[in-house]
Amino acid sequence: MRIIELFRKEREYLEKSVLVRGWVRTKRESKAGISFIEVNDGSCLRNLQIIAEHRGSGYQEVLEKLTTGCSIGVEGKVVASPGKGQSIELHAAKIEVYGWADPATYPLQKKRHSFEFLRQIAHLRARTNTMGAVTRVRNRLSYAIHQFFQERGFHYIQTPIITASDCEGAGDIFRVTTLDPTRISSAESEAIYQQDFFGRPTYLTVSGQLQAEIYALSLGQVYTFGPTFRAENSNTSRHLAEFWMVEPEAAFCDLQDNLQLAESFIKAIIGACLDESAEDIDFFTRFVQPALRANLEHIVNSSFETITYTQAIDLLKKSTENFTFPVEWGNDLQAEHERYLTEKVFRKPVSIIDFPRAIKPFYMRVNDDHKTVAAMDVLMPGIGEIIGGSQREERLEVLLEQMRLKGISTEDYRWYVELREFGTAPHSGFGLGFERLVQFTTGLGNIREAIPFPRTPGHADF
RNA sequence: UCCCCGGUAGCUCAAUCGGCAGAGCGGGUGGCUGUUAACCACUAGGUUGGCGGUUCGAGUCCGUCCCGGGGAGCCA
């Protein structure tokens, strides 16, 4: 029996006998002959209070040794609690200990630990209230993502993790090789790749977008939800070397449709958490970020703002804010600029569209002014850019010109070009950083708490 | 990679001007109580991140390296 089930149907289980299994969070002794044991089984935030009488139980020895971290199974009767803080409790008839946890060496205490410390014990931090709550929210968001797309006829596809494309993004990428590193350094540069597993240089993917386009131009609407890798040496609270990305891609869909999709998407999945992870959201609101619940409700209830890059530049130029970086048409927006727009000017999510052609990738559709492309960045208060997307360039000639201008090899991307030669169609899509969404939804300050086992420069433990 | 801050008991932190290294929690022992971050008493626990320097004397000042955090860039 899972504890959440018990709490959900309290009346139904009252005076009934049940078996609950989980981990001891804390134990309070009463020498009058009672032990109070709080058990958590991960099904929900709340602990179940176990009442264990010493008298005649034969468990006095067990109860004395029971400490935080032990795993136990308790059989007993569900009764109404006379104490404050819980409506029901479990009156133990039988207690089985599956595993002990030496209190002298078990690292988790009943008190608050720093996140830095908990990261060092990622195998045990999952047993804390915070990480348990993050994990359940992350799970609920994942489920909501699939629900959202499935309900709208999008097909879930899997794009490759190992790729030979190395110029999709500007960032550094991870090499994938079976070669002995000592041989690589001593070898002739080009010839060595022919001896490698794939017979050519290969990397971990930085995006499944280009492959998703293939399936959008055949199944109509698809989405990916998988791991993505960036070898960028960035040490911030918003970056991971290995993270999960959601990338919908839809045919016969222009930038306006794309914006609409992004807005409905974010509202739907955050709304699902507000409704169905209410207890965990309330926990974060109480202990992590007091304004969290109000912020999330605001996101769900507000309509997102959409402005063009040119309008954004105007707003920034008019502002009295002291920016470190100059505001000039043609420069990319800096974090401080994005924060100002979404947190101070509009105080809600803002989509910025139609960026200068020169600062965006080759695949984005060139607008009629020939100076901008149909790009969109969705900015969220508190974390900045959460979604980046665009309408893709579907016109063969324009795409070839873009590739020429950006120095992209038409040989290497022959297949991508052929999608425009054979039955091309307008299409759009975007990418959403999943951990940033988890971060936003939980209010946690560091993205390293948004994923069970964070990979960052110098850290690949567990 | 750059800038800033930090590293003291198992954990969270304090230590005045450079002058005997401390508290709370956790652990152990005992007491008390339908308890709720339980409470009370006692107790054990330290190469102050490493190396070098200044000084009668360094947790504290200087140099250097390592590690961590925050911010920036890059991005999702």
Short mmCIF file of N, CA and C in Angstrom, two decimals, chain A residues 38-133:
data_model
loop_
_atom_site.label_atom_id
_atom_site.label_comp_id
_atom_site.label_asym_id
_atom_site.label_seq_id
_atom_site.Cartn_x
_atom_site.Cartn_y
_atom_site.Cartn_z
N GLU A 38 7.98 8.29 11.85
CA GLU A 38 7.47 8.87 10.61
C GLU A 38 8.10 8.15 9.43
N VAL A 39 7.24 7.61 8.57
CA VAL A 39 7.71 6.84 7.43
C VAL A 39 7.34 7.55 6.13
N ASN A 40 8.29 7.58 5.21
CA ASN A 40 8.04 8.16 3.89
C ASN A 40 8.34 7.10 2.84
N ASP A 41 7.45 6.94 1.88
CA ASP A 41 7.70 5.93 0.84
C ASP A 41 7.87 6.55 -0.54
N GLY A 42 7.97 7.87 -0.59
CA GLY A 42 8.23 8.54 -1.87
C GLY A 42 6.99 8.79 -2.70
N SER A 43 5.87 8.21 -2.33
CA SER A 43 4.66 8.40 -3.14
C SER A 43 4.11 9.80 -3.00
N CYS A 44 4.44 10.45 -1.90
CA CYS A 44 4.01 11.83 -1.69
C CYS A 44 4.92 12.48 -0.67
N LEU A 45 4.74 13.77 -0.52
CA LEU A 45 5.60 14.51 0.38
C LEU A 45 5.40 14.12 1.85
N ARG A 46 4.15 13.89 2.20
CA ARG A 46 3.80 13.66 3.60
C ARG A 46 4.33 12.33 4.12
N ASN A 47 4.67 12.34 5.41
CA ASN A 47 5.05 11.10 6.09
C ASN A 47 3.82 10.52 6.77
N LEU A 48 3.88 9.22 6.97
CA LEU A 48 2.83 8.56 7.75
C LEU A 48 3.37 8.33 9.15
N GLN A 49 2.60 8.74 10.16
CA GLN A 49 3.04 8.52 11.53
C GLN A 49 2.63 7.12 11.99
N ILE A 50 3.66 6.38 12.44
CA ILE A 50 3.42 5.03 12.95
C ILE A 50 3.42 5.09 14.47
N ILE A 51 2.43 4.47 15.07
CA ILE A 51 2.39 4.37 16.53
C ILE A 51 2.79 2.94 16.90
N ALA A 52 3.87 2.83 17.65
CA ALA A 52 4.33 1.50 18.04
C ALA A 52 4.39 1.41 19.56
N GLU A 53 3.54 0.58 20.11
CA GLU A 53 3.55 0.40 21.57
C GLU A 53 4.61 -0.61 21.95
N HIS A 54 5.35 -0.28 23.01
CA HIS A 54 6.41 -1.18 23.46
C HIS A 54 5.82 -2.38 24.19
N ARG A 55 4.82 -2.11 24.97
CA ARG A 55 4.24 -3.12 25.84
C ARG A 55 3.71 -4.32 25.06
N GLY A 56 4.30 -5.46 25.40
CA GLY A 56 3.80 -6.71 24.83
C GLY A 56 4.04 -6.88 23.35
N SER A 57 4.72 -5.94 22.75
CA SER A 57 4.88 -6.03 21.30
C SER A 57 6.02 -6.95 20.92
N GLY A 58 6.98 -7.08 21.82
CA GLY A 58 8.15 -7.86 21.47
C GLY A 58 9.08 -7.10 20.55
N TYR A 59 8.77 -5.84 20.32
CA TYR A 59 9.57 -5.04 19.39
C TYR A 59 10.42 -3.99 20.07
N GLN A 60 10.41 -4.00 21.39
CA GLN A 60 11.12 -2.95 22.10
C GLN A 60 12.57 -2.83 21.63
N GLU A 61 13.20 -3.99 21.43
CA GLU A 61 14.59 -3.99 21.00
C GLU A 61 14.74 -3.37 19.61
N VAL A 62 13.82 -3.75 18.74
CA VAL A 62 13.83 -3.22 17.38
C VAL A 62 13.58 -1.71 17.40
N LEU A 63 12.58 -1.32 18.17
CA LEU A 63 12.21 0.09 18.21
C LEU A 63 13.34 0.97 18.73
N GLU A 64 14.08 0.46 19.70
CA GLU A 64 15.18 1.23 20.26
C GLU A 64 16.26 1.49 19.21
N LYS A 65 16.48 0.49 18.35
CA LYS A 65 17.56 0.61 17.36
C LYS A 65 17.15 1.35 16.10
N LEU A 66 15.84 1.51 15.94
CA LEU A 66 15.34 2.13 14.71
C LEU A 66 15.75 3.61 14.63
N THR A 67 16.36 3.99 13.53
CA THR A 67 16.82 5.38 13.39
C THR A 67 16.50 5.90 11.98
N THR A 68 16.71 7.19 11.79
CA THR A 68 16.49 7.83 10.50
C THR A 68 17.25 7.09 9.40
N GLY A 69 16.55 6.76 8.34
CA GLY A 69 17.19 6.12 7.19
C GLY A 69 16.90 4.63 7.07
N CYS A 70 16.45 3.99 8.15
CA CYS A 70 16.14 2.56 8.10
C CYS A 70 14.95 2.32 7.16
N SER A 71 14.95 1.17 6.50
CA SER A 71 13.79 0.82 5.69
C SER A 71 12.98 -0.23 6.43
N ILE A 72 11.67 0.02 6.51
CA ILE A 72 10.82 -0.89 7.28
C ILE A 72 9.51 -1.19 6.57
N GLY A 73 8.88 -2.26 6.99
CA GLY A 73 7.53 -2.56 6.58
C GLY A 73 6.67 -2.61 7.85
N VAL A 74 5.55 -1.94 7.82
CA VAL A 74 4.69 -1.90 9.02
C VAL A 74 3.30 -2.40 8.66
N GLU A 75 2.86 -3.39 9.42
CA GLU A 75 1.50 -3.86 9.27
C GLU A 75 0.71 -3.39 10.48
N GLY A 76 -0.47 -2.87 10.25
CA GLY A 76 -1.24 -2.41 11.38
C GLY A 76 -2.56 -1.80 10.96
N LYS A 77 -3.24 -1.23 11.95
CA LYS A 77 -4.56 -0.71 11.72
C LYS A 77 -4.51 0.81 11.56
N VAL A 78 -5.23 1.33 10.56
CA VAL A 78 -5.34 2.77 10.36
C VAL A 78 -6.33 3.32 11.37
N VAL A 79 -5.88 4.31 12.15
CA VAL A 79 -6.77 4.89 13.15
C VAL A 79 -6.76 6.42 13.06
N ALA A 80 -7.80 7.03 13.57
CA ALA A 80 -7.84 8.49 13.65
C ALA A 80 -6.81 8.95 14.66
N SER A 81 -6.08 10.02 14.35
CA SER A 81 -5.01 10.47 15.24
C SER A 81 -5.52 11.48 16.25
N PRO A 82 -5.23 11.24 17.53
CA PRO A 82 -5.63 12.22 18.55
C PRO A 82 -4.69 13.42 18.57
N GLY A 83 -3.49 13.28 18.00
CA GLY A 83 -2.51 14.37 18.03
C GLY A 83 -2.75 15.39 16.95
N LYS A 84 -1.99 16.47 17.04
CA LYS A 84 -2.08 17.50 16.01
C LYS A 84 -1.10 17.20 14.88
N GLY A 85 -1.41 17.66 13.68
CA GLY A 85 -0.46 17.54 12.57
C GLY A 85 -0.79 16.43 11.60
N GLN A 86 -1.70 15.55 11.97
CA GLN A 86 -2.10 14.50 11.04
C GLN A 86 -3.50 14.00 11.44
N SER A 87 -4.25 13.59 10.44
CA SER A 87 -5.62 13.15 10.74
C SER A 87 -5.67 11.65 10.99
N ILE A 88 -4.76 10.93 10.34
CA ILE A 88 -4.73 9.49 10.59
C ILE A 88 -3.31 9.05 10.94
N GLU A 89 -3.21 7.89 11.52
CA GLU A 89 -1.91 7.29 11.81
C GLU A 89 -2.06 5.78 11.78
N LEU A 90 -0.92 5.11 11.76
CA LEU A 90 -0.96 3.66 11.65
C LEU A 90 -0.52 3.03 12.97
N HIS A 91 -1.41 2.26 13.55
CA HIS A 91 -1.13 1.59 14.81
C HIS A 91 -0.46 0.24 14.50
N ALA A 92 0.84 0.17 14.75
CA ALA A 92 1.61 -0.99 14.29
C ALA A 92 1.27 -2.27 15.04
N ALA A 93 1.08 -3.33 14.28
CA ALA A 93 0.92 -4.65 14.89
C ALA A 93 2.17 -5.48 14.64
N LYS A 94 2.84 -5.16 13.51
CA LYS A 94 4.04 -5.93 13.14
C LYS A 94 4.99 -5.01 12.38
N ILE A 95 6.25 -5.03 12.79
CA ILE A 95 7.25 -4.20 12.11
C ILE A 95 8.38 -5.08 11.61
N GLU A 96 8.69 -4.96 10.32
CA GLU A 96 9.81 -5.71 9.77
C GLU A 96 10.87 -4.71 9.31
N VAL A 97 12.11 -4.94 9.71
CA VAL A 97 13.20 -4.05 9.27
C VAL A 97 13.89 -4.70 8.08
N TYR A 98 13.88 -3.98 6.95
CA TYR A 98 14.56 -4.50 5.75
C TYR A 98 16.04 -4.13 5.76
N GLY A 99 16.31 -2.89 6.21
CA GLY A 99 17.70 -2.45 6.21
C GLY A 99 17.96 -1.41 7.27
N TRP A 100 19.07 -1.58 7.99
CA TRP A 100 19.44 -0.60 9.01
C TRP A 100 20.21 0.56 8.40
N ALA A 101 20.32 1.64 9.16
CA ALA A 101 21.15 2.77 8.74
C ALA A 101 21.86 3.29 9.98
N ASP A 102 23.15 3.00 10.06
CA ASP A 102 23.93 3.38 11.24
C ASP A 102 23.85 4.89 11.46
N PRO A 103 23.26 5.30 12.59
CA PRO A 103 23.07 6.74 12.82
C PRO A 103 24.37 7.52 12.94
N ALA A 104 25.44 6.82 13.27
CA ALA A 104 26.72 7.52 13.42
C ALA A 104 27.30 7.91 12.06
N THR A 105 26.90 7.18 11.01
CA THR A 105 27.50 7.46 9.70
C THR A 105 26.48 7.86 8.64
N TYR A 106 25.20 7.67 8.89
CA TYR A 106 24.18 8.07 7.90
C TYR A 106 24.19 9.59 7.75
N PRO A 107 24.42 10.10 6.54
CA PRO A 107 24.67 11.55 6.39
C PRO A 107 23.44 12.44 6.54
N LEU A 108 22.25 11.89 6.33
CA LEU A 108 21.08 12.75 6.36
C LEU A 108 20.56 12.93 7.79
N GLN A 109 20.31 14.18 8.14
CA GLN A 109 19.75 14.47 9.45
C GLN A 109 18.36 15.05 9.27
N LYS A 110 17.72 15.26 10.41
CA LYS A 110 16.38 15.81 10.36
C LYS A 110 16.41 17.30 10.04
N LYS A 111 17.59 17.87 10.13
CA LYS A 111 17.69 19.30 9.88
C LYS A 111 17.95 19.58 8.40
N ARG A 112 18.00 20.85 8.08
CA ARG A 112 18.21 21.28 6.71
C ARG A 112 19.68 21.15 6.32
N HIS A 113 19.92 20.61 5.14
CA HIS A 113 21.28 20.52 4.61
C HIS A 113 21.43 21.49 3.45
N SER A 114 22.67 21.87 3.16
CA SER A 114 22.90 22.74 2.00
C SER A 114 22.80 21.89 0.73
N PHE A 115 22.38 22.54 -0.36
CA PHE A 115 22.29 21.81 -1.63
C PHE A 115 23.66 21.34 -2.11
N GLU A 116 24.69 22.12 -1.80
CA GLU A 116 26.04 21.72 -2.18
C GLU A 116 26.41 20.38 -1.54
N PHE A 117 26.09 20.27 -0.27
CA PHE A 117 26.39 19.03 0.44
C PHE A 117 25.59 17.88 -0.15
N LEU A 118 24.32 18.13 -0.40
CA LEU A 118 23.45 17.06 -0.89
C LEU A 118 23.88 16.56 -2.27
N ARG A 119 24.44 17.45 -3.09
CA ARG A 119 24.92 17.04 -4.41
C ARG A 119 26.02 16.01 -4.30
N GLN A 120 26.79 16.10 -3.23
CA GLN A 120 27.88 15.14 -3.04
C GLN A 120 27.35 13.76 -2.67
N ILE A 121 26.12 13.70 -2.19
CA ILE A 121 25.52 12.42 -1.84
C ILE A 121 24.23 12.23 -2.65
N ALA A 122 24.40 12.31 -3.98
CA ALA A 122 23.23 12.24 -4.86
C ALA A 122 22.49 10.91 -4.72
N HIS A 123 23.18 9.88 -4.18
CA HIS A 123 22.53 8.58 -4.00
C HIS A 123 21.60 8.60 -2.79
N LEU A 124 21.77 9.57 -1.90
CA LEU A 124 20.93 9.65 -0.71
C LEU A 124 20.03 10.88 -0.69
N ARG A 125 20.39 11.90 -1.50
CA ARG A 125 19.62 13.14 -1.45
C ARG A 125 18.20 12.93 -1.98
N ALA A 126 18.01 11.86 -2.76
CA ALA A 126 16.67 11.55 -3.25
C ALA A 126 15.71 11.28 -2.10
N ARG A 127 16.26 11.00 -0.92
CA ARG A 127 15.40 10.71 0.24
C ARG A 127 15.03 11.97 1.02
N THR A 128 15.42 13.13 0.53
CA THR A 128 15.05 14.37 1.22
C THR A 128 13.71 14.87 0.69
N ASN A 129 13.06 15.69 1.48
CA ASN A 129 11.78 16.26 1.06
C ASN A 129 11.91 17.00 -0.26
N THR A 130 12.94 17.84 -0.35
CA THR A 130 13.09 18.68 -1.54
C THR A 130 13.31 17.85 -2.79
N MET A 131 14.25 16.90 -2.73
CA MET A 131 14.52 16.12 -3.94
C MET A 131 13.37 15.19 -4.28
N GLY A 132 12.69 14.71 -3.27
CA GLY A 132 11.50 13.90 -3.53
C GLY A 132 10.46 14.73 -4.27
N ALA A 133 10.26 15.94 -3.81
CA ALA A 133 9.27 16.82 -4.43
C ALA A 133 9.68 17.19 -5.85
#
